[in-house]
Amino acid sequence: MTEIFKGSFTQQEPIPDEAISAALAVMRSGRLHRYNVAEGEPGEVALLEREFADAMGARYCLATASGGSAIATALRAAGVSPGDRVLTNAFTLAPVPGAIASLGAVPVYVGVTEGLVIDLDHLRDLAGQGDAQVLLLSHMRGHICDMDRLMQICDAAGIVVIEDCAHTMGASWNGTLSGRHGRAACYSTQTYKHLNSGEGGFLATDDPDLMARAVILSGSYMLYDRHLAAPAPEVFEKVKYVTPNVSGRMDNLRAAILRPQLRDLATQCARWNERYDTVETGLRGTPGLTVIERPEKERYVGSSIQFLLLDWSEGAIAEVLRRCAARGVELKWFGGAEPSGFTSRYDSWRYAPAERLPNSDRVLRAILDMRLPLTFSIEDCALLAGIIRAEVGAVWQGSRA
Ligand SMILES: *Cc1c(COP(=O)(O)O)cnc(C)c1O
């Protein structure tokens, strides 16, 4: 089989017509700023915040300019200060340690397991040292760890958990939606995530004080009473003079595009999983390749898929990448020594010096990643798996010949 895949790994679906109409209405009104609303009109952003809070089962929600800004806002609202140590995943994307660094705080990396989740034994050891009060937990690539055990460890150590749900919007652990375990959860609506407004994000929480600080931080001025998913004005009285405006709001245009998409989230998640499950089935049993087994309690959203080439040489992995690319299959290698595209390793973030994590290095070196945009058909996904299977197999056999 030497078929070549012709699809584009960066091509998302078009914005739904209903969302385009809503966006046109906002543009015709000229009222794009979230607080620039007509008398008696709630505005698209405030409505979206209420709808997102309801969809996630949270009391409060704030829409933000980006996922990264939601994370930095959540950390700041949770009281993280310059010099504080903040625990976070060694396997994640650059905006996660970046949000910590943006506050002058210091990321402390927790290792990754072969299941691609945070290493809970390592977390327990670091939590026991008692010098970090916050864990910024990234559900990287949609892999959810044993959240019951994670919360036990963090509760016992008095550590506040902020969840980065950029890849788990719509996913759940043991029947609880991802983002509902920690003190606050952050989401992204950037083009490659589960809702697409180009840029954007959400912060959701049940904590009224945290949300009041977050709203002021996001740039509400004293217009916070126009929010529909924020605490009562009395709560703001306590924080309004002592919380800076860091400006990172969402606008009505993006919110208008997101509201119809949010109504379709469950359907879209199911469509991602059909694609994911097709690729996973096609990869299973490939010699030398490790499929990531998903725990029974995890309900994931397969908007991308990962597999491991554990203990392969760098040369052999590079050869797999080259051969797959020649057949139109774009794999990303999280273990590459140099940061490339959107992948980088904890040791590439040199503003935050890290101790070496040998077990994690072994896993990171092995991770290959492939996006699964919804523009791919199920047949496309079967073809993708077939190509990877054949090329991994060829290199594996070559290396043992
Ligand atoms: C995309 C992403 C973010 C940041 O979201 P932006 O909206 O791009 O700022 C944070 N964490 C992870 C894991 C992401 O993939």
Coordinates of C-alpha atoms and ligand atoms in Angstrom, one line a residue:
M1 CA 0.0 0.0 0.0
T2 CA 1.6 3.3 -1.1
E3 CA -1.5 5.5 -1.0
I4 CA -0.9 9.1 -0.2
F5 CA -3.2 11.0 2.2
K6 CA -4.4 14.3 0.7
G7 CA -6.2 15.9 3.7
S8 CA -5.0 19.0 5.5
F9 CA -4.2 18.6 9.2
T10 CA -4.8 22.3 9.8
Q11 CA -8.2 22.5 8.1
Q12 CA -11.0 22.9 10.6
E13 CA -14.7 22.9 9.7
P14 CA -16.3 26.2 8.6
I15 CA -18.0 28.3 11.2
P16 CA -21.7 27.3 11.1
D17 CA -24.1 29.5 9.2
E18 CA -26.0 30.3 12.3
A19 CA -22.8 31.6 13.9
I20 CA -22.0 33.6 10.8
S21 CA -25.4 35.3 10.9
A22 CA -25.0 36.1 14.6
A23 CA -21.6 37.6 13.9
L24 CA -23.0 39.7 11.0
A25 CA -25.7 41.0 13.4
V26 CA -23.0 42.1 15.9
M27 CA -21.0 43.8 13.2
R28 CA -24.1 45.6 11.8
S29 CA -24.8 46.9 15.3
G30 CA -21.3 48.3 15.7
R31 CA -21.3 47.2 19.3
L32 CA -18.4 44.8 19.5
H33 CA -17.0 45.7 22.9
R34 CA -18.6 43.5 25.6
Y35 CA -19.8 46.4 27.7
N36 CA -20.9 48.4 24.7
V37 CA -24.5 47.2 24.8
A38 CA -27.8 48.9 24.1
E39 CA -30.2 49.7 27.0
G40 CA -31.6 46.4 28.4
E41 CA -29.5 44.2 26.1
P42 CA -27.3 41.7 27.9
G43 CA -24.8 41.3 25.1
E44 CA -23.4 38.2 23.5
V45 CA -20.4 37.8 25.9
A46 CA -22.6 37.9 29.0
L47 CA -25.0 35.4 27.5
L48 CA -22.2 33.1 26.4
E49 CA -20.7 33.2 29.9
R50 CA -24.1 32.1 31.4
E51 CA -24.5 29.4 28.8
F52 CA -21.0 28.1 29.3
A53 CA -21.3 28.0 33.1
D54 CA -24.5 26.1 32.7
A55 CA -23.0 23.7 30.2
M56 CA -20.1 22.9 32.6
G57 CA -22.2 22.9 35.7
A58 CA -20.3 25.8 37.2
R59 CA -21.7 28.7 39.2
Y60 CA -19.5 31.4 37.5
C61 CA -17.8 31.9 34.2
L62 CA -15.6 34.6 32.6
A63 CA -14.9 34.8 28.9
T64 CA -11.4 35.9 28.1
A65 CA -9.2 37.0 25.2
S66 CA -7.3 33.6 25.1
G67 CA -6.9 30.4 27.0
G68 CA -3.5 31.5 28.2
S69 CA -5.0 34.7 29.6
A70 CA -7.7 32.6 31.4
I71 CA -4.9 30.6 33.0
A72 CA -2.8 33.6 34.1
T73 CA -6.0 35.3 35.4
A74 CA -7.0 32.2 37.3
L75 CA -3.5 31.9 38.9
R76 CA -3.5 35.6 39.8
A77 CA -7.0 35.4 41.2
A78 CA -6.0 32.3 43.2
G79 CA -3.3 34.5 44.9
V80 CA -0.2 33.4 43.1
S81 CA 2.5 36.0 43.6
P82 CA 6.0 36.7 42.2
G83 CA 8.5 34.2 43.4
D84 CA 5.9 31.5 44.3
R85 CA 6.6 28.0 43.1
V86 CA 3.7 26.6 41.0
L87 CA 3.6 22.8 40.2
T88 CA 2.7 22.0 36.6
N89 CA 3.1 19.2 34.0
A90 CA 6.4 18.6 32.4
F91 CA 4.4 17.4 29.3
T92 CA 2.3 20.3 28.2
L93 CA 2.3 23.3 25.8
A94 CA 4.4 26.5 26.2
P95 CA 1.5 28.8 27.3
V96 CA 1.1 26.8 30.5
P97 CA 4.6 27.5 32.0
G98 CA 4.3 30.8 30.2
A99 CA 1.2 31.8 32.2
I100 CA 3.1 31.0 35.5
A101 CA 6.2 33.0 34.3
S102 CA 3.9 35.9 33.3
L103 CA 3.2 36.4 37.1
G104 CA 6.9 36.2 38.0
A105 CA 6.2 32.8 39.6
V106 CA 8.3 29.7 39.1
P107 CA 7.1 26.6 37.3
V108 CA 8.1 23.3 39.0
Y109 CA 7.6 20.4 36.7
V110 CA 5.9 17.2 37.6
G111 CA 6.8 14.1 35.4
V112 CA 4.6 12.3 32.8
T113 CA 3.7 8.6 32.8
E114 CA 3.6 6.2 29.9
G115 CA -0.2 6.9 30.0
L116 CA 0.7 10.5 29.2
V117 CA -0.8 11.8 32.4
I118 CA 0.8 13.6 35.3
D119 CA 2.9 11.2 37.5
L120 CA 1.0 11.1 40.8
D121 CA 3.8 9.6 42.8
H122 CA 6.1 12.4 41.7
L123 CA 3.3 14.9 42.5
R124 CA 2.9 13.4 46.0
D125 CA 6.7 13.7 46.6
L126 CA 6.7 17.3 45.4
A127 CA 3.5 18.2 47.3
G128 CA 5.1 16.8 50.5
Q129 CA 8.0 19.3 50.2
G130 CA 5.4 22.0 51.1
D131 CA 6.8 24.9 49.1
A132 CA 4.1 25.0 46.5
Q133 CA 0.5 26.1 47.2
V134 CA -0.9 25.7 43.7
L135 CA -0.9 23.0 41.0
L136 CA -1.7 24.1 37.4
L137 CA -2.8 20.8 36.1
S138 CA -2.7 20.5 32.3
H139 CA -4.9 17.7 30.9
M140 CA -2.5 17.7 28.0
R141 CA -3.7 16.2 24.7
G142 CA -6.9 15.3 26.6
H143 CA -5.4 12.6 28.8
I144 CA -7.0 12.7 32.3
C145 CA -5.2 11.3 35.3
D146 CA -6.9 9.5 38.2
M147 CA -8.6 12.7 39.4
D148 CA -9.8 11.1 42.6
R149 CA -6.2 10.3 43.7
L150 CA -4.9 13.7 42.4
M151 CA -7.5 15.6 44.5
Q152 CA -6.7 13.5 47.6
I153 CA -3.0 14.3 47.2
C154 CA -3.6 18.0 46.7
D155 CA -6.3 18.3 49.4
A156 CA -4.0 16.6 51.9
A157 CA -1.2 19.0 51.1
G158 CA -3.4 22.1 51.0
I159 CA -2.6 22.6 47.3
V160 CA -5.1 24.6 45.2
V161 CA -5.7 22.9 41.8
I162 CA -6.3 25.0 38.7
E163 CA -7.2 22.9 35.7
D164 CA -6.1 23.6 32.1
C165 CA -8.9 22.0 30.1
A166 CA -7.7 23.3 26.7
H167 CA -8.0 19.7 25.4
T168 CA -10.7 18.3 27.7
M169 CA -13.7 20.6 27.1
G170 CA -16.6 18.1 27.0
A171 CA -14.5 15.3 28.5
S172 CA -15.1 13.7 32.0
W173 CA -13.6 11.6 34.7
N174 CA -15.8 9.1 36.5
G175 CA -18.9 11.0 35.4
T176 CA -17.7 14.4 36.5
L177 CA -16.9 16.9 33.7
S178 CA -13.3 17.8 33.3
G179 CA -12.7 21.1 35.0
R180 CA -15.1 20.4 37.9
H181 CA -12.5 18.9 40.3
G182 CA -10.2 21.8 41.0
R183 CA -10.8 25.3 42.3
A184 CA -11.1 26.8 38.8
A185 CA -10.8 25.6 35.2
C186 CA -9.5 27.2 32.1
Y187 CA -10.5 26.5 28.5
S188 CA -9.4 27.8 25.1
T189 CA -11.5 28.6 22.1
Q190 CA -8.5 29.0 19.8
T191 CA -8.9 27.5 16.3
Y192 CA -7.4 24.1 17.2
K193 CA -9.5 23.5 20.3
H194 CA -13.1 22.2 20.7
L195 CA -14.8 25.5 19.9
N196 CA -13.4 27.9 17.4
S197 CA -13.4 31.7 17.7
G198 CA -9.8 32.2 16.4
E199 CA -8.8 33.3 19.9
G200 CA -10.6 33.2 23.1
G201 CA -11.0 31.3 26.4
F202 CA -13.0 30.7 29.6
L203 CA -12.4 30.6 33.3
A204 CA -15.1 28.7 35.3
T205 CA -15.3 28.3 39.1
D206 CA -17.7 28.0 42.0
D207 CA -15.6 30.3 44.1
P208 CA -17.2 33.8 44.4
D209 CA -14.1 35.7 45.6
L210 CA -11.8 34.1 43.0
M211 CA -14.4 35.0 40.2
A212 CA -14.8 38.6 41.4
R213 CA -11.0 39.1 41.3
A214 CA -10.9 37.4 37.9
V215 CA -13.6 39.7 36.4
I216 CA -11.8 42.8 37.6
L217 CA -8.4 41.4 36.4
S218 CA -9.9 40.7 33.0
G219 CA -10.7 44.4 32.5
S220 CA -14.3 44.9 33.7
Y221 CA -13.6 48.4 35.1
M222 CA -16.6 49.0 37.4
L223 CA -19.1 47.4 35.0
Y224 CA -19.1 44.0 36.6
D225 CA -22.8 44.2 37.3
R226 CA -23.4 43.6 33.6
H227 CA -22.1 40.0 34.0
L228 CA -24.7 37.2 34.1
A229 CA -22.4 34.5 35.5
A230 CA -20.5 36.5 38.2
P231 CA -21.1 36.8 41.9
A232 CA -23.3 39.5 43.5
P233 CA -22.0 43.1 43.6
E234 CA -21.2 42.8 47.4
V235 CA -18.5 40.3 46.6
F236 CA -16.9 42.9 44.3
E237 CA -16.9 45.5 47.0
K238 CA -14.2 43.5 48.9
V239 CA -11.8 43.3 45.9
K240 CA -12.5 46.3 43.6
Y241 CA -9.9 48.7 45.0
V242 CA -7.1 46.1 45.3
T243 CA -7.3 44.2 42.1
P244 CA -5.5 45.5 39.0
N245 CA -7.1 45.7 35.5
V246 CA -4.8 43.4 33.4
S247 CA -7.2 43.7 30.4
G248 CA -7.9 40.4 28.6
R249 CA -11.6 40.5 27.7
M250 CA -13.6 38.6 25.0
D251 CA -15.6 40.7 22.5
N252 CA -19.2 40.3 21.3
L253 CA -18.1 39.2 17.9
R254 CA -16.3 36.1 19.2
A255 CA -19.0 35.3 21.6
A256 CA -21.6 35.4 18.8
I257 CA -19.6 32.9 16.9
L258 CA -19.2 30.6 20.0
R259 CA -22.8 30.4 21.2
P260 CA -24.1 28.2 18.4
Q261 CA -21.0 26.1 18.5
L262 CA -21.4 25.5 22.3
R263 CA -24.9 24.1 21.6
D264 CA -23.2 21.5 19.3
L265 CA -20.3 20.6 21.6
A266 CA -21.6 17.1 22.5
T267 CA -22.2 16.2 18.9
Q268 CA -18.8 17.4 17.9
C269 CA -17.1 15.5 20.7
A270 CA -18.8 12.3 19.5
R271 CA -17.6 12.9 16.0
W272 CA -14.0 13.4 17.2
N273 CA -14.2 10.1 19.1
E274 CA -15.4 8.1 16.0
R275 CA -12.3 9.4 14.3
Y276 CA -10.0 8.7 17.2
D277 CA -11.4 5.2 17.7
T278 CA -10.9 4.4 14.0
V279 CA -7.2 5.5 14.1
E280 CA -6.6 3.7 17.5
T281 CA -8.1 0.5 16.2
G282 CA -6.0 0.7 13.1
L283 CA -2.8 1.2 15.1
R284 CA -3.4 -1.5 17.7
G285 CA -0.9 -4.4 17.4
T286 CA 1.7 -2.6 15.3
P287 CA 5.0 -4.0 16.4
G288 CA 7.2 -1.5 18.2
L289 CA 4.3 0.9 18.6
T290 CA 2.5 1.5 22.0
V291 CA -1.1 2.6 21.9
I292 CA -2.1 4.8 24.9
E293 CA -4.7 2.7 26.8
R294 CA -7.5 5.0 28.1
P295 CA -8.8 4.3 31.6
E296 CA -12.4 3.1 31.9
K297 CA -13.3 6.1 34.1
E298 CA -12.1 8.5 31.4
R299 CA -14.5 9.9 28.8
Y300 CA -12.1 11.6 26.4
V301 CA -12.5 13.8 23.4
G302 CA -10.2 12.5 20.7
S303 CA -9.4 15.7 18.9
S304 CA -5.8 14.4 18.5
I305 CA -4.2 11.1 19.0
Q306 CA -0.8 10.1 20.5
F307 CA 1.2 6.9 20.4
L308 CA 4.7 5.9 21.7
L309 CA 7.7 4.6 20.0
L310 CA 9.3 3.7 23.3
D311 CA 13.1 3.2 23.4
W312 CA 13.5 3.8 19.6
S313 CA 16.6 5.7 18.5
E314 CA 16.2 9.3 17.5
G315 CA 17.3 8.4 14.0
A316 CA 14.6 5.7 13.7
I317 CA 11.9 8.1 14.9
A318 CA 13.0 10.7 12.5
E319 CA 12.9 8.1 9.7
V320 CA 9.2 7.3 10.6
L321 CA 8.4 11.1 10.6
R322 CA 10.0 11.4 7.2
R323 CA 8.3 8.4 5.7
C324 CA 4.9 9.4 7.0
A325 CA 5.4 13.0 5.8
A326 CA 6.2 11.7 2.3
R327 CA 2.8 10.0 2.3
G328 CA 1.0 13.1 3.5
V329 CA 0.8 12.2 7.2
E330 CA 1.8 15.0 9.5
L331 CA 3.1 13.6 12.8
K332 CA 4.4 15.9 15.6
W333 CA 7.3 14.7 17.8
F334 CA 7.1 16.1 21.3
G335 CA 10.5 14.6 22.1
G336 CA 12.5 16.6 19.5
A337 CA 15.5 18.3 21.0
E338 CA 14.6 21.6 19.4
P339 CA 11.2 23.3 19.9
S340 CA 9.3 23.1 16.5
G341 CA 5.8 24.3 15.6
F342 CA 3.7 24.0 18.7
T343 CA 5.8 21.3 20.3
S344 CA 8.4 21.9 22.9
R345 CA 9.9 20.2 25.9
Y346 CA 10.2 21.4 29.5
D347 CA 13.9 21.8 29.0
S348 CA 13.3 24.2 26.1
W349 CA 11.6 26.7 28.5
R350 CA 15.0 28.1 29.7
Y351 CA 13.4 31.0 31.6
A352 CA 12.4 28.4 34.1
P353 CA 15.3 26.1 34.9
A354 CA 14.2 22.5 35.4
E355 CA 15.6 19.5 37.1
R356 CA 16.1 16.5 34.8
L357 CA 13.3 14.0 34.9
P358 CA 14.8 10.8 33.4
N359 CA 11.6 8.7 33.4
S360 CA 9.7 11.6 31.7
D361 CA 12.5 12.1 29.2
R362 CA 12.1 8.5 28.1
V363 CA 8.4 9.0 27.5
L364 CA 8.7 12.5 25.9
R365 CA 11.3 11.2 23.5
A366 CA 8.7 8.5 22.4
I367 CA 5.6 10.6 21.9
L368 CA 4.2 11.1 18.4
D369 CA 1.1 13.2 18.0
M370 CA -1.4 13.6 15.2
R371 CA -4.3 16.1 15.0
L372 CA -7.7 14.8 13.9
P373 CA -9.7 17.7 12.5
L374 CA -13.4 17.0 11.9
T375 CA -12.8 17.7 8.2
F376 CA -11.3 14.1 8.1
S377 CA -13.8 11.4 7.2
I378 CA -13.8 8.0 8.9
E379 CA -12.3 6.5 5.8
D380 CA -9.5 9.1 6.0
C381 CA -8.8 8.0 9.5
A382 CA -8.6 4.4 8.5
L383 CA -6.2 5.3 5.7
L384 CA -4.0 7.4 8.2
A385 CA -3.8 4.5 10.6
G386 CA -2.8 2.2 7.7
I387 CA 0.0 4.5 6.5
I388 CA 1.4 4.9 10.0
R389 CA 1.2 1.1 10.6
A390 CA 3.0 0.4 7.4
E391 CA 5.8 3.0 7.8
V392 CA 6.4 2.2 11.5
G393 CA 6.5 -1.4 10.6
A394 CA 9.0 -0.9 7.8
V395 CA 11.4 1.1 10.0
W396 CA 10.9 -1.3 12.9
Q397 CA 11.8 -4.3 10.6
G398 CA 14.7 -2.4 9.0
S399 CA 16.2 -1.6 12.4
R400 CA 16.1 -5.3 13.5
A401 CA 17.3 -6.7 10.2
Ligands
LIG1 C1 -3.9 26.0 23.4 C2 -3.5 25.7 24.8 C3 -3.4 26.6 25.8 C4 -3.6 28.1 25.6 O1 -4.7 28.5 24.8 P1 -4.6 29.8 23.9 O2 -6.0 30.1 23.7 O3 -3.8 29.4 22.7 O4 -3.9 30.9 24.7 C5 -3.1 26.2 27.1 N1 -2.9 24.9 27.3 C6 -2.9 24.0 26.4 C7 -2.6 22.6 26.8 C8 -3.2 24.3 25.1 O5 -3.2 23.4 24.2

